[in-house]
Amino acid sequence: MKIDDLRLLLDDMSIEEKIMQLVQLPGAVYESGAAVTGLSDLSLFEKYKKLAGSLLGVRGADKVKAIQDEYMAAHPHHIPLLFMLDVIHGHDTVFPCPLGQGATFEPEVSRKGAAIQAKEAAADGIQVTFSPMVDLVRDARWGRVVESTGEDPYLNGEMASAMVKGYQGDSVSDKEHLASCVKHFAGYGASEAGRDYNSVELSEYTLRDKYLKGYKKAIEAGAKLVMSSFNTLNGIPSSGNKWLMRDVLRDEMGFEGVLISDWGAIGEMVPWGFAKDLKDAARLAIEAGVDIDMCTESYAANLKDLIESGDIDVKLLDEAVFRILNLKNELGLFEDPYHGASMERYEEIRLSKESREVARDAVRKSLVLLENRDDTLPIKEKKIALIGPYAAEKNLHSSWALSLDPEKTVTLMEAAGESDDVNLFIGMNQGISASANRDKVVRVAKGSTILDNDSTTVIGTYTNDNFDDENASLLCEAIEVSEWADTVVLCLGEGIGQSGESTSKTNITLPEIQMELFYEMRRRAKKLITLIFTGRPLDFEHIPELSDALLICWRPGTEGGHGIWDILTGRFSPSGKLPMSLPYTVGQAPVYYNAFATGRPKPTVGQSSFTTRYLDCPNEARYPFGYGLTYSKFEISKVELSGHAISKASGNTITASVTVTNTGVTAATQTVQLYLRDMVATRVRPVKELKGFKKIRLLPGESGTVSFEINEEMLEFWTLDNKFDSECGEFKVFIGFDSTTDNEAEFILDI
Ligand code: GLC
């Protein structure tokens, strides 16, 4: 539809029609099977079904078409509905959780994954996805770190930009693409004490220098929607924050798309004590520029009165309605209200072999090898035991994978069983498949339940009356299998419901029942390879020093078993790097690499009293941001600079180069990282900031040069003049394989 016609449509709409375009209902009001991802009394919404402008949670081409047909036939102007859903790391083909995608340090992995997710979800009737989640995270207590790509603004921006491009393609009207909604704007990852929905206190300096950059990159990539977050920012709930939404998001970042609240966030301004009642909340939100009220009746029940009483200008309503109509128009819904949804095409494309291969590649690249003593990995032994609750677990996704069929997930056991060099026996000599020409023998034992008996999860409280008996027998079997084996692959991890929304934890260790299994396996295993399935950094206790190898698998998704088996057997070398610092203990939270030096940095050696320190723990993370081993060894040359000065006036750049050599015996990929430090400035600056990364694959003995262009913009920060600018002076450049690199050179920024 032409823009002029859209305006004519707007002018012809009644005030009721206009207001209801701003209302999003839980899809469960229409269809009982719809995903419910928030709190709501569904009965509230029955009366709004006729005119509400969008739905959340309905999927299925035929259902979507039926609802769309009924809705449009009854609508006075036959305006189509919008169908939205969280497709954040997979629809049918589920990719590694976003934190695992961050570990790939390869935006293209996320772009390709998002494109496949969009293709499957669009065929299934979805038009908008609530992704990417770009919240910068530093606190492992917060369960939603699983949805983020980590602690670094630059990495988050690169990954988010790639996801937006993958979801949206060249045009969101294309039936294989979705409109992307960036969330949660803004600063949600800094929720106090890591507790979900909590307050956020950030200086404007930190907000702009760290937290806003990722969202900005996603908006620059063309995201069509932004979602307001649950948290307050310095005392103001995001959904009522005019400065954040109008001055920063719209005016500064130039965002012209649709701003949707998070589920219930407008109404929640009342319990926050920011709004007197839902009517007040509706006023505050529409004044802040929130276009869609997700799943409350704040707008539906109050906007008309607010307009007719003159409390708000009808222009605020019209601008919101126009943005929503424009989004529907960009999606092509006035021409094709189904956006190409097709049950036939959905069945044809979902979980295709090609999609699985892309997902399998993403899994391989997401795995982070933290320890590998005496080259324990890749596995060389013949008798292999896969032990632990994740050895044959189908739930390898995160709790945000709302549409998958877990039965389609490939477990590690199944991957081993399909492998062309393995005989496989489950538990005590039950064979899945066996043939003479295989030289590895794998046995599998569960070893323990995932959760302790008294643990509760988002999915519900895990209660099991015969818990002790069950685990006793599981342990007994695991002991027998571990003593048989030449090497034990121990598959541990937090439960699927222990990360995600509303899953904050004060204890980030593994369940006791699993740690008991770990120590029993350590006592018996000739070699112990520990795999950790997790949506967050964990306190590994003694696992690292007692394991011969330690591999983080995150929440790997549909192709988890295949991707992990490919790495364990050496078909591929691991290349993943930590997107988030791993603490020694939860007491360190928040811990992150790009911190300030303080006035009393703790010396690396010698006396540390009267310096910034803990008496009982190092300051640094146990495993730092950007860290990850490969199966080979790499060396790096000193940093070579093409010059020693950047001039603000001339805008010249400096090229920083290193030569990387594979000094090992295996081909492998290394991720070379560029960090900068501003040595003296009118605000203290982080000891390091990631400004670039490049992956290089080298054969044994091979060398390659990796170069980065350093420009003035990389040196900018939020200055006392309340703008991004650089300041002349001395800088250091570091190039290495993780954020602790001391491979440095110096340059200056001059006028
Ligand atoms: C949830 C989440 C948000 C999600 C929305 C819709 O409460 O906070 O990330 O997109 O509701 O499901």
mmCIF file of C-alpha atoms in Angstrom, residues 185 216 219-220 222-224 226 244-258 323:
data_model
loop_
_atom_site.group_PDB
_atom_site.id
_atom_site.type_symbol
_atom_site.label_atom_id
_atom_site.label_comp_id
_atom_site.label_asym_id
_atom_site.label_seq_id
_atom_site.Cartn_x
_atom_site.Cartn_y
_atom_site.Cartn_z
ATOM 1 C CA PHE A 185 15.719 -1.524 25.808
ATOM 2 C CA LYS A 216 22.459 0.843 18.518
ATOM 3 C CA ILE A 219 19.002 -0.560 15.061
ATOM 4 C CA GLU A 220 21.591 0.545 12.505
ATOM 5 C CA GLY A 222 17.532 -1.967 10.369
ATOM 6 C CA ALA A 223 15.584 -3.696 13.135
ATOM 7 C CA LYS A 224 11.913 -2.902 12.667
ATOM 8 C CA VAL A 226 12.396 -2.364 19.772
ATOM 9 C CA LEU A 244 15.313 6.985 26.936
ATOM 10 C CA MET A 245 12.610 6.354 24.354
ATOM 11 C CA ARG A 246 12.142 9.707 22.634
ATOM 12 C CA ASP A 247 15.448 11.537 23.116
ATOM 13 C CA VAL A 248 17.839 8.590 22.898
ATOM 14 C CA LEU A 249 16.052 5.862 20.913
ATOM 15 C CA ARG A 250 14.108 7.984 18.462
ATOM 16 C CA ASP A 251 15.988 11.264 18.163
ATOM 17 C CA GLU A 252 19.596 10.211 18.691
ATOM 18 C CA MET A 253 19.519 6.670 17.307
ATOM 19 C CA GLY A 254 17.008 7.620 14.608
ATOM 20 C CA PHE A 255 14.746 4.668 15.294
ATOM 21 C CA GLU A 256 11.477 5.076 13.365
ATOM 22 C CA GLY A 257 10.000 1.647 13.886
ATOM 23 C CA VAL A 258 7.544 0.213 16.373
ATOM 24 C CA ARG A 323 4.046 3.219 12.864
#
